[in-house]
Amino acid sequence: MASTRTIGTTGALAVAIAAAIVVPQLAGSDGSRSAGQPAKVPTGDRAGATTAGAGECTRWVAPTGDDRDPGGPNAPWATLEHAVEAVPDRGCTVWFEDGVYRGTSEIERRFSERTVFRAVNDYRAILQSRRMVLDIGDAASLMTFTGFRIRQVAGGSGVAVYVSGDTANQPAPHRITFLNNILHDSFDEDLMKIRSRARAITVRGNVFYNQGANEQHIDVNSVTNVVIERNVFFNAFGASGRKSPGTTKHFIVVKDSNEGDDGLRGSERIAIRRNVFLNWQGGTESFVGIGNDGKPYHEAEHVWIQNNLMIGNSRADVIAPLTVYGARDVTFANNTVIGDLPADAYAFEMDRKGRNPRNQAIRFRNNIWSDPTGTMGSFSDGDRVDTTTLALENNLYWNGGRKIPGGDLVSPLRHDARRVVRDPLLPTDHRSVVVPVWEETSFRSGASSILDEFARLVITYGEIPEESPAVGRALPIPAPPTDILGRPRDGEPDLGAFEVQAA
């Protein structure tokens, strides 16, 4: 391991993150550029930045447009729904001018080349409705939605963004990407629901806040191959003029509630990685819930939860950062859980609901659990009879210098033979977190991009110094090859989500 390591500034790291992110191709697949289109350079996520200039297949949409027009820069269309149906299937980019686009867009088209629907100026093109904003169904495929602000208005109902198949043997959405969007304020349902055999869905680099009462930010339900990465999840109901319902559920839940009606039992191959979770304002639930509905089968299988930063900066109680009810093959690795976290269990709860089979093959390795206030309660909750093959190995624990508590399910001082019990030297002030609420022209912190907000939160609250006892202590397997910022880990990786970089 190198003896000297350095880190960069937030701005420099944002550039480094951008270089590390793999994003869908935003230009025409053949690289050609069509004549006669004026150049436009969008703002925002540098990883996806491109110039819609001469030669590229482009179309245009504006709030003042008309769907009877050809969709050129001087005769734009008016709606997303029409744009999806009318744009040529040859890897085009459809640009959305600033303004509000009202109503529900029903999207079912199956493209053969990835087509990108993109705001000209990030977060200035607003998709809004009193009901569902995006309804993506049937065989819809190969689309990327990027740079939008997506919201319901007060009194709205239904899911804000719905990506769903139908019954068994029917087409289902696949290869859909949501990149660099702000999704906020649904009123009686989830912000996003991905369900019923949808597959290969990517949710990358977005901000989510303020779901409906008794609902989630993202409901992953009876699907396969879903990636949720580099997003920020939080709630700030007051910022939207709303009173917290106090009953909201998970930020993310992964489950299968329909008992095979769609031809699939159990969500499979789900990756939740490189996200930031903070500012809990919900009911007594968890940041991430795996399984939930008490079905007689494993509701989730092959789930990877890696490189996430979970910040305890709220006085609202949670069950635990992670709950597992009726799941199999779940890996929780290289995550950082920090702060004063009022909870039934500071780390996790595992149990069975209803007719669930026992949890199987649940692994916790290379994580940091650190409460600098010394108020960590029970470490884990659950009954060993409800879970088989549980591994707690090579994690760091810190309770502000006080004894690490035990737990009903497993206890660090008894069950983790490779434990590290030392101060990881993480930041200790979590009450002053500035949450990334969008305030029309910038985020509350003054940043103008999600990328910068993500880097700010990680550096401010998740960075470990090179003298941290977490440095070089992780097991190379299952440590991910990159850290929360997308930077490479070395041959002697660090515990937690953040990897100190060699000079």
mmCIF file of N, CA and C in Angstrom, residues 217-330:
data_model
loop_
_atom_site.group_PDB
_atom_site.id
_atom_site.type_symbol
_atom_site.label_atom_id
_atom_site.label_comp_id
_atom_site.label_asym_id
_atom_site.label_seq_id
_atom_site.Cartn_x
_atom_site.Cartn_y
_atom_site.Cartn_z
ATOM 1 N N HIS A 217 -39.655 5.955 -2.102
ATOM 2 C CA HIS A 217 -39.062 6.659 -3.233
ATOM 3 C C HIS A 217 -39.050 5.745 -4.456
ATOM 4 N N ILE A 218 -38.509 4.527 -4.287
ATOM 5 C CA ILE A 218 -38.497 3.561 -5.396
ATOM 6 C C ILE A 218 -39.011 2.224 -4.884
ATOM 7 N N ASP A 219 -40.017 1.699 -5.542
ATOM 8 C CA ASP A 219 -40.566 0.372 -5.270
ATOM 9 C C ASP A 219 -40.110 -0.551 -6.397
ATOM 10 N N VAL A 220 -39.199 -1.468 -6.070
ATOM 11 C CA VAL A 220 -38.663 -2.426 -7.040
ATOM 12 C C VAL A 220 -39.400 -3.731 -6.794
ATOM 13 N N ASN A 221 -40.296 -4.125 -7.702
ATOM 14 C CA ASN A 221 -41.301 -5.123 -7.372
ATOM 15 C C ASN A 221 -41.480 -6.120 -8.509
ATOM 16 N N SER A 222 -40.956 -7.328 -8.324
ATOM 17 C CA SER A 222 -41.116 -8.404 -9.300
ATOM 18 C C SER A 222 -40.436 -8.062 -10.629
ATOM 19 N N VAL A 223 -39.135 -7.775 -10.550
ATOM 20 C CA VAL A 223 -38.362 -7.360 -11.727
ATOM 21 C C VAL A 223 -36.983 -8.004 -11.682
ATOM 22 N N THR A 224 -36.218 -7.836 -12.759
ATOM 23 C CA THR A 224 -34.868 -8.381 -12.821
ATOM 24 C C THR A 224 -33.898 -7.341 -13.385
ATOM 25 N N ASN A 225 -32.645 -7.468 -12.958
ATOM 26 C CA ASN A 225 -31.549 -6.670 -13.502
ATOM 27 C C ASN A 225 -31.808 -5.171 -13.415
ATOM 28 N N VAL A 226 -31.967 -4.696 -12.190
ATOM 29 C CA VAL A 226 -32.159 -3.275 -11.940
ATOM 30 C C VAL A 226 -30.908 -2.732 -11.244
ATOM 31 N N VAL A 227 -30.419 -1.584 -11.716
ATOM 32 C CA VAL A 227 -29.264 -0.919 -11.119
ATOM 33 C C VAL A 227 -29.714 0.446 -10.606
ATOM 34 N N ILE A 228 -29.489 0.690 -9.315
ATOM 35 C CA ILE A 228 -29.804 1.980 -8.692
ATOM 36 C C ILE A 228 -28.501 2.517 -8.128
ATOM 37 N N GLU A 229 -27.920 3.520 -8.775
ATOM 38 C CA GLU A 229 -26.588 3.953 -8.359
ATOM 39 C C GLU A 229 -26.398 5.462 -8.490
ATOM 40 N N ARG A 230 -25.552 5.975 -7.610
ATOM 41 C CA ARG A 230 -25.108 7.379 -7.565
ATOM 42 C C ARG A 230 -26.280 8.353 -7.451
ATOM 43 N N ASN A 231 -27.313 7.951 -6.720
ATOM 44 C CA ASN A 231 -28.448 8.828 -6.451
ATOM 45 C C ASN A 231 -28.361 9.382 -5.036
ATOM 46 N N VAL A 232 -29.150 10.414 -4.763
ATOM 47 C CA VAL A 232 -29.290 10.954 -3.419
ATOM 48 C C VAL A 232 -30.756 10.820 -3.009
ATOM 49 N N PHE A 233 -30.989 10.179 -1.851
ATOM 50 C CA PHE A 233 -32.336 9.959 -1.330
ATOM 51 C C PHE A 233 -32.472 10.668 0.012
ATOM 52 N N PHE A 234 -33.496 11.481 0.149
ATOM 53 C CA PHE A 234 -33.744 12.174 1.409
ATOM 54 C C PHE A 234 -35.186 12.666 1.388
ATOM 55 N N ASN A 235 -35.627 13.235 2.490
ATOM 56 C CA ASN A 235 -36.913 13.922 2.504
ATOM 57 C C ASN A 235 -36.757 15.302 3.113
ATOM 58 N N ALA A 236 -37.530 16.254 2.608
ATOM 59 C CA ALA A 236 -37.565 17.626 3.119
ATOM 60 C C ALA A 236 -38.947 18.172 2.789
ATOM 61 N N PHE A 237 -39.954 17.652 3.474
ATOM 62 C CA PHE A 237 -41.331 17.996 3.141
ATOM 63 C C PHE A 237 -41.600 19.492 3.294
ATOM 64 N N GLY A 238 -40.986 20.114 4.285
ATOM 65 C CA GLY A 238 -41.185 21.540 4.480
ATOM 66 C C GLY A 238 -40.726 22.368 3.309
ATOM 67 N N ALA A 239 -39.714 21.908 2.586
ATOM 68 C CA ALA A 239 -39.204 22.642 1.434
ATOM 69 C C ALA A 239 -40.237 22.716 0.314
ATOM 70 N N SER A 240 -41.194 21.799 0.310
ATOM 71 C CA SER A 240 -42.265 21.799 -0.689
ATOM 72 C C SER A 240 -43.572 22.320 -0.111
ATOM 73 N N GLY A 241 -43.505 22.928 1.073
ATOM 74 C CA GLY A 241 -44.717 23.440 1.702
ATOM 75 C C GLY A 241 -45.627 22.359 2.209
ATOM 76 N N ARG A 242 -45.057 21.183 2.494
ATOM 77 C CA ARG A 242 -45.848 20.056 2.955
ATOM 78 C C ARG A 242 -45.492 19.722 4.398
ATOM 79 N N LYS A 243 -46.446 19.200 5.099
ATOM 80 C CA LYS A 243 -46.197 18.659 6.420
ATOM 81 C C LYS A 243 -45.824 17.194 6.273
ATOM 82 N N SER A 244 -44.772 16.776 6.968
ATOM 83 C CA SER A 244 -44.376 15.376 6.881
ATOM 84 C C SER A 244 -45.510 14.484 7.361
ATOM 85 N N PRO A 245 -45.904 13.481 6.561
ATOM 86 C CA PRO A 245 -46.967 12.582 7.015
ATOM 87 C C PRO A 245 -46.530 11.696 8.172
ATOM 88 N N GLY A 246 -45.200 11.546 8.338
ATOM 89 C CA GLY A 246 -44.696 10.730 9.429
ATOM 90 C C GLY A 246 -44.906 9.248 9.258
ATOM 91 N N THR A 247 -45.428 8.842 8.101
ATOM 92 C CA THR A 247 -45.740 7.429 7.861
ATOM 93 C C THR A 247 -45.093 6.903 6.588
ATOM 94 N N THR A 248 -44.242 7.718 5.969
ATOM 95 C CA THR A 248 -43.612 7.227 4.746
ATOM 96 C C THR A 248 -42.754 6.013 5.049
ATOM 97 N N LYS A 249 -42.594 5.167 4.044
ATOM 98 C CA LYS A 249 -41.859 3.915 4.223
ATOM 99 C C LYS A 249 -40.429 4.063 3.722
ATOM 100 N N HIS A 250 -39.898 3.023 3.171
ATOM 101 C CA HIS A 250 -38.493 2.970 2.800
ATOM 102 C C HIS A 250 -38.136 4.013 1.736
ATOM 103 N N PHE A 251 -36.857 4.347 1.664
ATOM 104 C CA PHE A 251 -36.379 5.040 0.474
ATOM 105 C C PHE A 251 -36.439 4.077 -0.715
ATOM 106 N N ILE A 252 -35.949 2.849 -0.521
ATOM 107 C CA ILE A 252 -35.991 1.820 -1.565
ATOM 108 C C ILE A 252 -36.500 0.532 -0.952
ATOM 109 N N VAL A 253 -37.451 -0.116 -1.611
ATOM 110 C CA VAL A 253 -37.855 -1.457 -1.218
ATOM 111 C C VAL A 253 -37.704 -2.379 -2.424
ATOM 112 N N VAL A 254 -37.225 -3.599 -2.178
ATOM 113 C CA VAL A 254 -37.072 -4.620 -3.220
ATOM 114 C C VAL A 254 -37.896 -5.817 -2.779
ATOM 115 N N LYS A 255 -38.893 -6.204 -3.588
ATOM 116 C CA LYS A 255 -39.814 -7.247 -3.152
ATOM 117 C C LYS A 255 -40.528 -7.852 -4.357
ATOM 118 N N ASP A 256 -41.499 -8.717 -4.077
ATOM 119 C CA ASP A 256 -42.409 -9.244 -5.100
ATOM 120 C C ASP A 256 -43.733 -9.499 -4.403
ATOM 121 N N SER A 257 -44.713 -8.683 -4.720
ATOM 122 C CA SER A 257 -45.977 -8.726 -3.983
ATOM 123 C C SER A 257 -47.106 -9.431 -4.723
ATOM 124 N N ASN A 258 -46.887 -9.878 -5.980
ATOM 125 C CA ASN A 258 -48.055 -10.343 -6.738
ATOM 126 C C ASN A 258 -48.135 -11.867 -6.916
ATOM 127 N N GLU A 259 -47.272 -12.598 -6.209
ATOM 128 C CA GLU A 259 -47.374 -14.058 -6.147
ATOM 129 C C GLU A 259 -47.411 -14.727 -7.516
ATOM 130 N N GLY A 260 -46.619 -14.260 -8.436
ATOM 131 C CA GLY A 260 -46.479 -14.936 -9.720
ATOM 132 C C GLY A 260 -47.514 -14.586 -10.747
ATOM 133 N N ASP A 261 -48.401 -13.631 -10.471
ATOM 134 C CA ASP A 261 -49.412 -13.261 -11.454
ATOM 135 C C ASP A 261 -48.797 -12.774 -12.757
ATOM 136 N N ASP A 262 -47.576 -12.226 -12.685
ATOM 137 C CA ASP A 262 -46.915 -11.726 -13.891
ATOM 138 C C ASP A 262 -45.920 -12.736 -14.461
ATOM 139 N N GLY A 263 -45.899 -13.954 -13.926
ATOM 140 C CA GLY A 263 -44.992 -14.975 -14.428
ATOM 141 C C GLY A 263 -43.625 -14.972 -13.773
ATOM 142 N N LEU A 264 -43.427 -14.154 -12.743
ATOM 143 C CA LEU A 264 -42.131 -14.071 -12.070
ATOM 144 C C LEU A 264 -42.361 -14.091 -10.566
ATOM 145 N N ARG A 265 -41.547 -14.880 -9.863
ATOM 146 C CA ARG A 265 -41.620 -14.895 -8.403
ATOM 147 C C ARG A 265 -40.287 -14.441 -7.841
ATOM 148 N N GLY A 266 -40.289 -13.277 -7.250
ATOM 149 C CA GLY A 266 -39.084 -12.747 -6.639
ATOM 150 C C GLY A 266 -38.323 -11.820 -7.558
ATOM 151 N N SER A 267 -37.973 -10.634 -7.059
ATOM 152 C CA SER A 267 -37.071 -9.750 -7.799
ATOM 153 C C SER A 267 -35.658 -10.330 -7.740
ATOM 154 N N GLU A 268 -34.937 -10.282 -8.856
ATOM 155 C CA GLU A 268 -33.619 -10.906 -8.920
ATOM 156 C C GLU A 268 -32.600 -9.973 -9.570
ATOM 157 N N ARG A 269 -31.374 -10.094 -9.088
ATOM 158 C CA ARG A 269 -30.218 -9.356 -9.619
ATOM 159 C C ARG A 269 -30.461 -7.849 -9.540
ATOM 160 N N ILE A 270 -30.470 -7.377 -8.321
ATOM 161 C CA ILE A 270 -30.712 -5.965 -8.044
ATOM 162 C C ILE A 270 -29.457 -5.376 -7.406
ATOM 163 N N ALA A 271 -28.929 -4.306 -7.965
ATOM 164 C CA ALA A 271 -27.741 -3.640 -7.434
ATOM 165 C C ALA A 271 -28.119 -2.260 -6.910
ATOM 166 N N ILE A 272 -27.839 -2.022 -5.629
ATOM 167 C CA ILE A 272 -28.048 -0.717 -4.992
ATOM 168 C C ILE A 272 -26.678 -0.248 -4.536
ATOM 169 N N ARG A 273 -26.066 0.658 -5.258
ATOM 170 C CA ARG A 273 -24.659 0.962 -5.005
ATOM 171 C C ARG A 273 -24.358 2.438 -5.238
ATOM 172 N N ARG A 274 -23.411 2.939 -4.434
ATOM 173 C CA ARG A 274 -22.881 4.287 -4.607
ATOM 174 C C ARG A 274 -23.969 5.356 -4.468
ATOM 175 N N ASN A 275 -24.883 5.168 -3.515
ATOM 176 C CA ASN A 275 -25.926 6.152 -3.253
ATOM 177 C C ASN A 275 -25.686 6.824 -1.908
ATOM 178 N N VAL A 276 -26.342 7.967 -1.707
ATOM 179 C CA VAL A 276 -26.335 8.658 -0.421
ATOM 180 C C VAL A 276 -27.762 8.704 0.098
ATOM 181 N N PHE A 277 -27.948 8.306 1.369
ATOM 182 C CA PHE A 277 -29.244 8.332 2.034
ATOM 183 C C PHE A 277 -29.132 9.227 3.265
ATOM 184 N N LEU A 278 -30.104 10.117 3.473
ATOM 185 C CA LEU A 278 -30.031 11.013 4.622
ATOM 186 C C LEU A 278 -31.393 11.633 4.921
ATOM 187 N N ASN A 279 -31.445 12.357 6.047
ATOM 188 C CA ASN A 279 -32.592 13.190 6.427
ATOM 189 C C ASN A 279 -33.903 12.413 6.462
ATOM 190 N N TRP A 280 -33.896 11.357 7.275
ATOM 191 C CA TRP A 280 -35.085 10.518 7.418
ATOM 192 C C TRP A 280 -36.214 11.316 8.057
ATOM 193 N N GLN A 281 -37.388 11.325 7.429
ATOM 194 C CA GLN A 281 -38.582 11.960 7.985
ATOM 195 C C GLN A 281 -39.786 11.033 7.918
ATOM 196 N N GLY A 282 -39.517 9.733 7.876
ATOM 197 C CA GLY A 282 -40.600 8.787 7.662
ATOM 198 C C GLY A 282 -41.102 8.148 8.934
ATOM 199 N N GLY A 283 -41.867 7.075 8.736
ATOM 200 C CA GLY A 283 -42.312 6.277 9.851
ATOM 201 C C GLY A 283 -41.206 5.345 10.296
ATOM 202 N N THR A 284 -41.526 4.419 11.181
ATOM 203 C CA THR A 284 -40.519 3.491 11.684
ATOM 204 C C THR A 284 -40.350 2.373 10.664
ATOM 205 N N GLU A 285 -39.527 2.658 9.672
ATOM 206 C CA GLU A 285 -39.214 1.724 8.592
ATOM 207 C C GLU A 285 -37.692 1.714 8.410
ATOM 208 N N SER A 286 -37.199 1.423 7.217
ATOM 209 C CA SER A 286 -35.759 1.364 6.986
ATOM 210 C C SER A 286 -35.385 2.147 5.741
ATOM 211 N N PHE A 287 -34.123 2.524 5.650
ATOM 212 C CA PHE A 287 -33.650 3.194 4.451
ATOM 213 C C PHE A 287 -33.829 2.282 3.240
ATOM 214 N N VAL A 288 -33.384 1.041 3.384
ATOM 215 C CA VAL A 288 -33.500 0.041 2.319
ATOM 216 C C VAL A 288 -34.170 -1.191 2.907
ATOM 217 N N GLY A 289 -35.258 -1.639 2.271
ATOM 218 C CA GLY A 289 -35.960 -2.831 2.705
ATOM 219 C C GLY A 289 -35.885 -3.905 1.639
ATOM 220 N N ILE A 290 -35.413 -5.078 2.009
ATOM 221 C CA ILE A 290 -35.337 -6.208 1.088
ATOM 222 C C ILE A 290 -36.387 -7.222 1.523
ATOM 223 N N GLY A 291 -37.415 -7.418 0.698
ATOM 224 C CA GLY A 291 -38.581 -8.201 1.084
ATOM 225 C C GLY A 291 -39.468 -7.367 1.984
ATOM 226 N N ASN A 292 -40.783 -7.620 1.929
ATOM 227 C CA ASN A 292 -41.648 -6.770 2.743
ATOM 228 C C ASN A 292 -43.048 -7.322 2.953
ATOM 229 N N ASP A 293 -43.545 -8.152 2.032
ATOM 230 C CA ASP A 293 -44.987 -8.405 1.984
ATOM 231 C C ASP A 293 -45.427 -9.786 2.464
ATOM 232 N N GLY A 294 -44.535 -10.553 3.076
ATOM 233 C CA GLY A 294 -44.940 -11.803 3.712
ATOM 234 C C GLY A 294 -45.369 -12.895 2.765
ATOM 235 N N LYS A 295 -44.800 -12.957 1.572
ATOM 236 C CA LYS A 295 -45.203 -13.956 0.585
ATOM 237 C C LYS A 295 -44.492 -15.292 0.839
ATOM 238 N N PRO A 296 -45.036 -16.394 0.313
ATOM 239 C CA PRO A 296 -44.493 -17.726 0.620
ATOM 240 C C PRO A 296 -43.316 -18.117 -0.273
ATOM 241 N N TYR A 297 -42.488 -17.182 -0.614
ATOM 242 C CA TYR A 297 -41.301 -17.417 -1.436
ATOM 243 C C TYR A 297 -40.323 -16.296 -1.116
ATOM 244 N N HIS A 298 -39.080 -16.438 -1.550
ATOM 245 C CA HIS A 298 -38.104 -15.370 -1.346
ATOM 246 C C HIS A 298 -38.464 -14.212 -2.283
ATOM 247 N N GLU A 299 -38.815 -13.090 -1.703
ATOM 248 C CA GLU A 299 -39.277 -11.945 -2.500
ATOM 249 C C GLU A 299 -38.133 -11.243 -3.230
ATOM 250 N N ALA A 300 -36.901 -11.476 -2.802
ATOM 251 C CA ALA A 300 -35.730 -10.885 -3.467
ATOM 252 C C ALA A 300 -34.578 -11.869 -3.388
ATOM 253 N N GLU A 301 -33.839 -11.987 -4.490
ATOM 254 C CA GLU A 301 -32.669 -12.858 -4.549
ATOM 255 C C GLU A 301 -31.556 -12.153 -5.316
ATOM 256 N N HIS A 302 -30.326 -12.443 -4.925
ATOM 257 C CA HIS A 302 -29.153 -11.879 -5.595
ATOM 258 C C HIS A 302 -29.213 -10.347 -5.581
ATOM 259 N N VAL A 303 -29.093 -9.811 -4.387
ATOM 260 C CA VAL A 303 -29.145 -8.362 -4.182
ATOM 261 C C VAL A 303 -27.788 -7.907 -3.653
ATOM 262 N N TRP A 304 -27.231 -6.876 -4.273
ATOM 263 C CA TRP A 304 -25.944 -6.320 -3.867
ATOM 264 C C TRP A 304 -26.157 -4.887 -3.387
ATOM 265 N N ILE A 305 -25.792 -4.612 -2.147
ATOM 266 C CA ILE A 305 -25.895 -3.278 -1.555
ATOM 267 C C ILE A 305 -24.474 -2.866 -1.190
ATOM 268 N N GLN A 306 -23.876 -2.004 -1.981
ATOM 269 C CA GLN A 306 -22.441 -1.737 -1.877
ATOM 270 C C GLN A 306 -22.141 -0.246 -2.009
ATOM 271 N N ASN A 307 -21.113 0.196 -1.278
ATOM 272 C CA ASN A 307 -20.557 1.545 -1.466
ATOM 273 C C ASN A 307 -21.566 2.653 -1.210
ATOM 274 N N ASN A 308 -22.524 2.432 -0.334
ATOM 275 C CA ASN A 308 -23.502 3.471 -0.023
ATOM 276 C C ASN A 308 -23.095 4.227 1.235
ATOM 277 N N LEU A 309 -23.489 5.497 1.298
ATOM 278 C CA LEU A 309 -23.297 6.334 2.476
ATOM 279 C C LEU A 309 -24.660 6.594 3.090
ATOM 280 N N MET A 310 -24.861 6.170 4.346
ATOM 281 C CA MET A 310 -26.130 6.347 5.041
ATOM 282 C C MET A 310 -25.879 7.242 6.246
ATOM 283 N N ILE A 311 -26.499 8.428 6.244
ATOM 284 C CA ILE A 311 -26.213 9.456 7.241
ATOM 285 C C ILE A 311 -27.364 9.546 8.233
ATOM 286 N N GLY A 312 -27.053 9.391 9.519
ATOM 287 C CA GLY A 312 -28.037 9.561 10.572
ATOM 288 C C GLY A 312 -28.023 10.993 11.071
ATOM 289 N N ASN A 313 -28.847 11.826 10.497
ATOM 290 C CA ASN A 313 -28.894 13.249 10.880
ATOM 291 C C ASN A 313 -30.297 13.676 11.290
ATOM 292 N N SER A 314 -31.134 12.714 11.667
ATOM 293 C CA SER A 314 -32.527 12.999 11.990
ATOM 294 C C SER A 314 -32.876 12.423 13.355
ATOM 295 N N ARG A 315 -33.863 13.025 14.011
ATOM 296 C CA ARG A 315 -34.343 12.493 15.288
ATOM 297 C C ARG A 315 -35.493 11.514 15.116
ATOM 298 N N ALA A 316 -35.959 11.326 13.887
ATOM 299 C CA ALA A 316 -37.047 10.386 13.636
ATOM 300 C C ALA A 316 -36.535 8.949 13.735
ATOM 301 N N ASP A 317 -37.311 8.097 14.388
ATOM 302 C CA ASP A 317 -36.908 6.706 14.581
ATOM 303 C C ASP A 317 -37.006 5.912 13.281
ATOM 304 N N VAL A 318 -36.084 4.960 13.122
ATOM 305 C CA VAL A 318 -36.157 3.967 12.053
ATOM 306 C C VAL A 318 -36.089 2.583 12.691
ATOM 307 N N ILE A 319 -36.481 1.569 11.932
ATOM 308 C CA ILE A 319 -36.251 0.203 12.400
ATOM 309 C C ILE A 319 -34.757 -0.071 12.386
ATOM 310 N N ALA A 320 -34.140 0.189 11.230
ATOM 311 C CA ALA A 320 -32.712 0.000 11.022
ATOM 312 C C ALA A 320 -32.403 0.561 9.637
ATOM 313 N N PRO A 321 -31.144 0.854 9.335
ATOM 314 C CA PRO A 321 -30.829 1.264 7.958
ATOM 315 C C PRO A 321 -31.233 0.210 6.930
ATOM 316 N N LEU A 322 -31.096 -1.086 7.300
ATOM 317 C CA LEU A 322 -31.435 -2.174 6.389
ATOM 318 C C LEU A 322 -32.359 -3.153 7.092
ATOM 319 N N THR A 323 -33.433 -3.564 6.395
ATOM 320 C CA THR A 323 -34.270 -4.665 6.868
ATOM 321 C C THR A 323 -34.321 -5.733 5.790
ATOM 322 N N VAL A 324 -34.349 -6.988 6.228
ATOM 323 C CA VAL A 324 -34.423 -8.129 5.311
ATOM 324 C C VAL A 324 -35.524 -9.052 5.816
ATOM 325 N N TYR A 325 -36.563 -9.236 4.996
ATOM 326 C CA TYR A 325 -37.695 -10.091 5.348
ATOM 327 C C TYR A 325 -37.978 -11.049 4.191
ATOM 328 N N GLY A 326 -37.551 -12.285 4.299
ATOM 329 C CA GLY A 326 -37.853 -13.264 3.264
ATOM 330 C C GLY A 326 -37.044 -13.050 2.006
ATOM 331 N N ALA A 327 -35.703 -13.069 2.129
ATOM 332 C CA ALA A 327 -34.825 -12.848 0.973
ATOM 333 C C ALA A 327 -33.682 -13.853 0.997
ATOM 334 N N ARG A 328 -33.027 -13.966 -0.137
ATOM 335 C CA ARG A 328 -31.920 -14.920 -0.264
ATOM 336 C C ARG A 328 -30.778 -14.293 -1.061
ATOM 337 N N ASP A 329 -29.559 -14.570 -0.622
ATOM 338 C CA ASP A 329 -28.349 -14.119 -1.308
ATOM 339 C C ASP A 329 -28.294 -12.599 -1.380
ATOM 340 N N VAL A 330 -28.116 -11.984 -0.215
ATOM 341 C CA VAL A 330 -28.014 -10.526 -0.092
ATOM 342 C C VAL A 330 -26.631 -10.189 0.448
#
